[in-house]
């Protein structure tokens, strides 16, 4: 496979994942707004921050309003991570790696792009927002379904998966990075309704309220939430789960190519050193410091993959 | 022009149903127009979803557009095709012999059949190809011959495309779409297959591999990238052949070969089907500003380390000034009269011809010698007075840049419209594969149709569409 | 005469090279008036990739620069046996048609100054006229090292009134072609009687004269090449015959040192 193709697959699936994550964050923000328990402006600021687009938003907008934030995240072409630009990026990369994709996947991603262009052609008003978000979820799910159902389990699939999970791990780590302070057990107002909202926000932004209840019951405890998002291997957006998948796919690649690359060593180290401990040990180390370290390591693994598999000249 | 006198491929001149269309007409008469209209929409949706688009040049935003597809097949009988394909094969063999000669002894010039100035002052002549022997002796691995028809037995070659002819993906997708939508039509009519083209292309290219290649040569398609107007076709062909689609920055010279950067290191390529123009192919040897090519590929090529298809420098065989000498060229290299006729052509570089052309601009089609895509041409009969005035100035300033031809009464074929079947003008581009021992012509080719009533311009960039082209068995 | 040549080119890069290719035309071949006894090119900091005979029958080598190098050295060494042919290298060989040498290139395109010069040429025979042209060019363009630009055209050099051997060759070729005589550029070595060390290769021109074939004219030395000349490459102009043409990514700020020794073997 061409290095460029590996690169294109990796980014195609990163962009798809990013589009989903961004639209989920918009949904979360929208829901919090409805509870009216916190200041909408502060929440949207933290949502933009979680999406990693706050700085660019502020550079391009005078005032932070809900409408402006939603528009920035859904459709702004100036925002490289908006749903629209992400899906365009996914489709652009899909075009580049067209020969590596099945017809089903190509058509799904093409449909996804055409549909999102229609959906997001104009500003989405508040009334239509839930419907639009719902449709975006469906069209991206279609690509995922076609991928699972029709793609060979070979190096093509491995690069697609690595892109997906690197983006997802990055996203979860960023949520934790922005919200870590509400997960610290020392917070004074434990159990207050404000914290409940915050915790619910976090779970909502990883689509995991149901999963959490199933595992930990109805009581939100910050250490449980942290454990769930960081270390729980059953939870498909936890850091441990995502990193485990990356290691798995790098392992398949190593086997296919008969060569164990440095990125595999790096991801193994990340997993063993940081994701195989207890949540208490994490808090002991200091949650913020820990998350920063993991975020950096994930970045390192990504950069090493680019080198190992010759994404660029 | 009087509409009545134009030859229609379904109805002839006198409203007599022509034989190849008999079974089709039975079927069509039994169809509900509403169902067909739905099918027409379904076809468009299929094309949109498959992403068969072309990018329009010269627009700020790289816009992707569909080429309109018409569901009514164009039908050619077996015997008609046999004669055509004999003529095409003869012409393509002559083109290859001509290219060899031009880059070696130039016997055709020494013999006086072709004036030396046709080569001397031709920008498409590539000195770097002088004395080079392309692997297998093949220059034009893929050729598209543009044909037009004016009567039952009258075809003309309008143009030879010996550089990087495009459009074959439409030929294949058009057939695929028709097979999906109207399987019953193919059950009634025995239509010759075109689906083998990608595998034929791969074997044909493989047969032209350099000597050092193994028994299973590595083939790749070189594209300028996703913003190129024909990118879809490049990806499509690579996919269908099961070979890599590469860009210049995927390639570099490694150990004396041109190699592609894979996830496991550099891997040498034996045959490169390039869809990048000569000038951009190698910044070390040609245009140094090109970012689309591969520095040093010409060195590797000249040392026999790779096959470039089509060979660099083939453009000398297909410009419109050389075209006017094709009857002489065919006769010189094959020893036979050309089976396919040229459209009579005035070379404006010749004073007598220029004078005639200037006197008759209203009647003629005037084309740039190096132009393509229907740009930069004048169609006298439909041009405004001002168009003609403007063109006259250009022509007088640089007569050698132009040739002129009579306006041909191009045949029409039916397209599906609100009124049922309506006649529209068409041309035909059959695709030819050349390997050392074989000339392979896919039955049919790409039919381009001018969708605007009365229009003669079939180019997709100017409102043309396409349709499936059938060559019947027997 | 046995001539020994040693030619070392050293490139130094401030930034390491990422990728680079160089096309070399640095190998003399057997020809009229010269027999190559031995010749070798050594490369450090790069490797030989491939080679071929180009359409001017020059031996071309393609070499790549190694990744991350900051210094590349090319060393050509060898011995060539020569004889005096009074500049005549004879019949045109190879597939390149003669008309190609009658066409101007970007470097030799005749502007008003070149044309004015060409119009002054006198002589009864083609050969006379070319000798006369050689003298006229030397008069119009004084030999002044260090003041001309490597990318000058023939017209530039005539307008400036000075140049080096490359400019002399270009002006001669431009005028010859303007007079309808095929001409070409020659790059090579010249053994000098008074010294061995030189800073650059030499260049001269050849004109194709009916009956004789190619005949060399060295404007800079006002003579037709004799047994002290070694021909290395020919072409339509400098860009066809240049000893090195390169392309590179990375490796900015280059310094180039050339050391040439040409001596008669004792």
PDB file of N, CA, C and O in Angstrom, chain A residues 274-297:
ATOM      1  N   UNK A 274       0.274   3.783  31.700  1.00  0.00           N
ATOM      2  CA  UNK A 274      -0.736   4.743  32.142  1.00  0.00           C
ATOM      3  C   UNK A 274      -2.151   4.194  32.190  1.00  0.00           C
ATOM      4  O   UNK A 274      -3.005   4.763  32.844  1.00  0.00           O
ATOM      5  N   UNK A 275      -2.416   3.145  31.501  1.00  0.00           N
ATOM      6  CA  UNK A 275      -3.809   2.714  31.411  1.00  0.00           C
ATOM      7  C   UNK A 275      -4.055   1.364  32.074  1.00  0.00           C
ATOM      8  O   UNK A 275      -5.107   0.763  31.906  1.00  0.00           O
ATOM      9  N   UNK A 276      -3.066   0.888  32.792  1.00  0.00           N
ATOM     10  CA  UNK A 276      -3.244  -0.384  33.501  1.00  0.00           C
ATOM     11  C   UNK A 276      -3.102  -0.167  34.995  1.00  0.00           C
ATOM     12  O   UNK A 276      -2.571  -1.007  35.704  1.00  0.00           O
ATOM     13  N   UNK A 277      -3.539   0.985  35.472  1.00  0.00           N
ATOM     14  CA  UNK A 277      -3.459   1.244  36.914  1.00  0.00           C
ATOM     15  C   UNK A 277      -4.865   1.475  37.450  1.00  0.00           C
ATOM     16  O   UNK A 277      -5.843   1.436  36.703  1.00  0.00           O
ATOM     17  N   UNK A 278      -4.970   1.723  38.744  1.00  0.00           N
ATOM     18  CA  UNK A 278      -6.290   1.985  39.318  1.00  0.00           C
ATOM     19  C   UNK A 278      -6.554   3.479  39.282  1.00  0.00           C
ATOM     20  O   UNK A 278      -5.640   4.284  39.163  1.00  0.00           O
ATOM     21  N   UNK A 279      -7.833   3.843  39.422  1.00  0.00           N
ATOM     22  CA  UNK A 279      -8.194   5.256  39.360  1.00  0.00           C
ATOM     23  C   UNK A 279      -7.613   5.994  40.565  1.00  0.00           C
ATOM     24  O   UNK A 279      -7.259   7.173  40.473  1.00  0.00           O
ATOM     25  N   UNK A 280      -7.466   5.261  41.668  1.00  0.00           N
ATOM     26  CA  UNK A 280      -6.875   5.905  42.847  1.00  0.00           C
ATOM     27  C   UNK A 280      -5.434   6.321  42.561  1.00  0.00           C
ATOM     28  O   UNK A 280      -5.011   7.418  42.925  1.00  0.00           O
ATOM     29  N   UNK A 281      -4.735   5.450  41.888  1.00  0.00           N
ATOM     30  CA  UNK A 281      -3.342   5.778  41.561  1.00  0.00           C
ATOM     31  C   UNK A 281      -3.287   6.996  40.634  1.00  0.00           C
ATOM     32  O   UNK A 281      -2.387   7.830  40.743  1.00  0.00           O
ATOM     33  N   UNK A 282      -4.290   7.097  39.742  1.00  0.00           N
ATOM     34  CA  UNK A 282      -4.353   8.248  38.843  1.00  0.00           C
ATOM     35  C   UNK A 282      -4.526   9.545  39.637  1.00  0.00           C
ATOM     36  O   UNK A 282      -3.827  10.539  39.417  1.00  0.00           O
ATOM     37  N   UNK A 283      -5.465   9.491  40.576  1.00  0.00           N
ATOM     38  CA  UNK A 283      -5.706  10.703  41.369  1.00  0.00           C
ATOM     39  C   UNK A 283      -4.490  11.050  42.215  1.00  0.00           C
ATOM     40  O   UNK A 283      -4.181  12.213  42.442  1.00  0.00           O
ATOM     41  N   UNK A 284      -3.803   9.991  42.677  1.00  0.00           N
ATOM     42  CA  UNK A 284      -2.602  10.216  43.472  1.00  0.00           C
ATOM     43  C   UNK A 284      -1.554  10.981  42.639  1.00  0.00           C
ATOM     44  O   UNK A 284      -0.900  11.885  43.121  1.00  0.00           O
ATOM     45  N   UNK A 285      -1.423  10.575  41.393  1.00  0.00           N
ATOM     46  CA  UNK A 285      -0.448  11.221  40.520  1.00  0.00           C
ATOM     47  C   UNK A 285      -0.872  12.660  40.201  1.00  0.00           C
ATOM     48  O   UNK A 285      -0.046  13.514  39.894  1.00  0.00           O
ATOM     49  N   UNK A 286      -2.155  12.904  40.327  1.00  0.00           N
ATOM     50  CA  UNK A 286      -2.678  14.226  39.967  1.00  0.00           C
ATOM     51  C   UNK A 286      -3.393  14.111  38.628  1.00  0.00           C
ATOM     52  O   UNK A 286      -2.741  13.842  37.612  1.00  0.00           O
ATOM     53  N   UNK A 287      -4.717  14.259  38.647  1.00  0.00           N
ATOM     54  CA  UNK A 287      -5.523  14.005  37.439  1.00  0.00           C
ATOM     55  C   UNK A 287      -5.081  14.880  36.253  1.00  0.00           C
ATOM     56  O   UNK A 287      -4.908  14.409  35.138  1.00  0.00           O
ATOM     57  N   UNK A 288      -4.883  16.154  36.534  1.00  0.00           N
ATOM     58  CA  UNK A 288      -4.565  17.061  35.436  1.00  0.00           C
ATOM     59  C   UNK A 288      -3.240  16.701  34.783  1.00  0.00           C
ATOM     60  O   UNK A 288      -3.138  16.581  33.562  1.00  0.00           O
ATOM     61  N   UNK A 289      -2.257  16.485  35.623  1.00  0.00           N
ATOM     62  CA  UNK A 289      -0.942  16.124  35.115  1.00  0.00           C
ATOM     63  C   UNK A 289      -1.007  14.814  34.325  1.00  0.00           C
ATOM     64  O   UNK A 289      -0.428  14.670  33.242  1.00  0.00           O
ATOM     65  N   UNK A 290      -1.745  13.878  34.867  1.00  0.00           N
ATOM     66  CA  UNK A 290      -1.910  12.574  34.228  1.00  0.00           C
ATOM     67  C   UNK A 290      -2.527  12.724  32.823  1.00  0.00           C
ATOM     68  O   UNK A 290      -2.030  12.182  31.831  1.00  0.00           O
ATOM     69  N   UNK A 291      -3.596  13.496  32.761  1.00  0.00           N
ATOM     70  CA  UNK A 291      -4.283  13.642  31.472  1.00  0.00           C
ATOM     71  C   UNK A 291      -3.388  14.338  30.447  1.00  0.00           C
ATOM     72  O   UNK A 291      -3.325  13.949  29.274  1.00  0.00           O
ATOM     73  N   UNK A 292      -2.686  15.351  30.926  1.00  0.00           N
ATOM     74  CA  UNK A 292      -1.755  16.040  30.027  1.00  0.00           C
ATOM     75  C   UNK A 292      -0.714  15.068  29.467  1.00  0.00           C
ATOM     76  O   UNK A 292      -0.390  15.092  28.284  1.00  0.00           O
ATOM     77  N   UNK A 293      -0.214  14.221  30.355  1.00  0.00           N
ATOM     78  CA  UNK A 293       0.806  13.258  29.918  1.00  0.00           C
ATOM     79  C   UNK A 293       0.236  12.292  28.887  1.00  0.00           C
ATOM     80  O   UNK A 293       0.866  12.000  27.866  1.00  0.00           O
ATOM     81  N   UNK A 294      -0.976  11.801  29.168  1.00  0.00           N
ATOM     82  CA  UNK A 294      -1.580  10.838  28.236  1.00  0.00           C
ATOM     83  C   UNK A 294      -1.857  11.504  26.881  1.00  0.00           C
ATOM     84  O   UNK A 294      -1.575  10.938  25.826  1.00  0.00           O
ATOM     85  N   UNK A 295      -2.383  12.732  26.936  1.00  0.00           N
ATOM     86  CA  UNK A 295      -2.643  13.459  25.685  1.00  0.00           C
ATOM     87  C   UNK A 295      -1.376  13.566  24.844  1.00  0.00           C
ATOM     88  O   UNK A 295      -1.386  13.353  23.635  1.00  0.00           O
ATOM     89  N   UNK A 296      -0.290  13.886  25.506  1.00  0.00           N
ATOM     90  CA  UNK A 296       0.985  14.037  24.806  1.00  0.00           C
ATOM     91  C   UNK A 296       1.429  12.704  24.198  1.00  0.00           C
ATOM     92  O   UNK A 296       1.879  12.630  23.070  1.00  0.00           O
ATOM     93  N   UNK A 297       1.280  11.640  25.010  1.00  0.00           N
ATOM     94  CA  UNK A 297       1.699  10.316  24.521  1.00  0.00           C
ATOM     95  C   UNK A 297       0.877   9.892  23.299  1.00  0.00           C
ATOM     96  O   UNK A 297       1.405   9.299  22.359  1.00  0.00           O
TER      97      UNK A 297
END
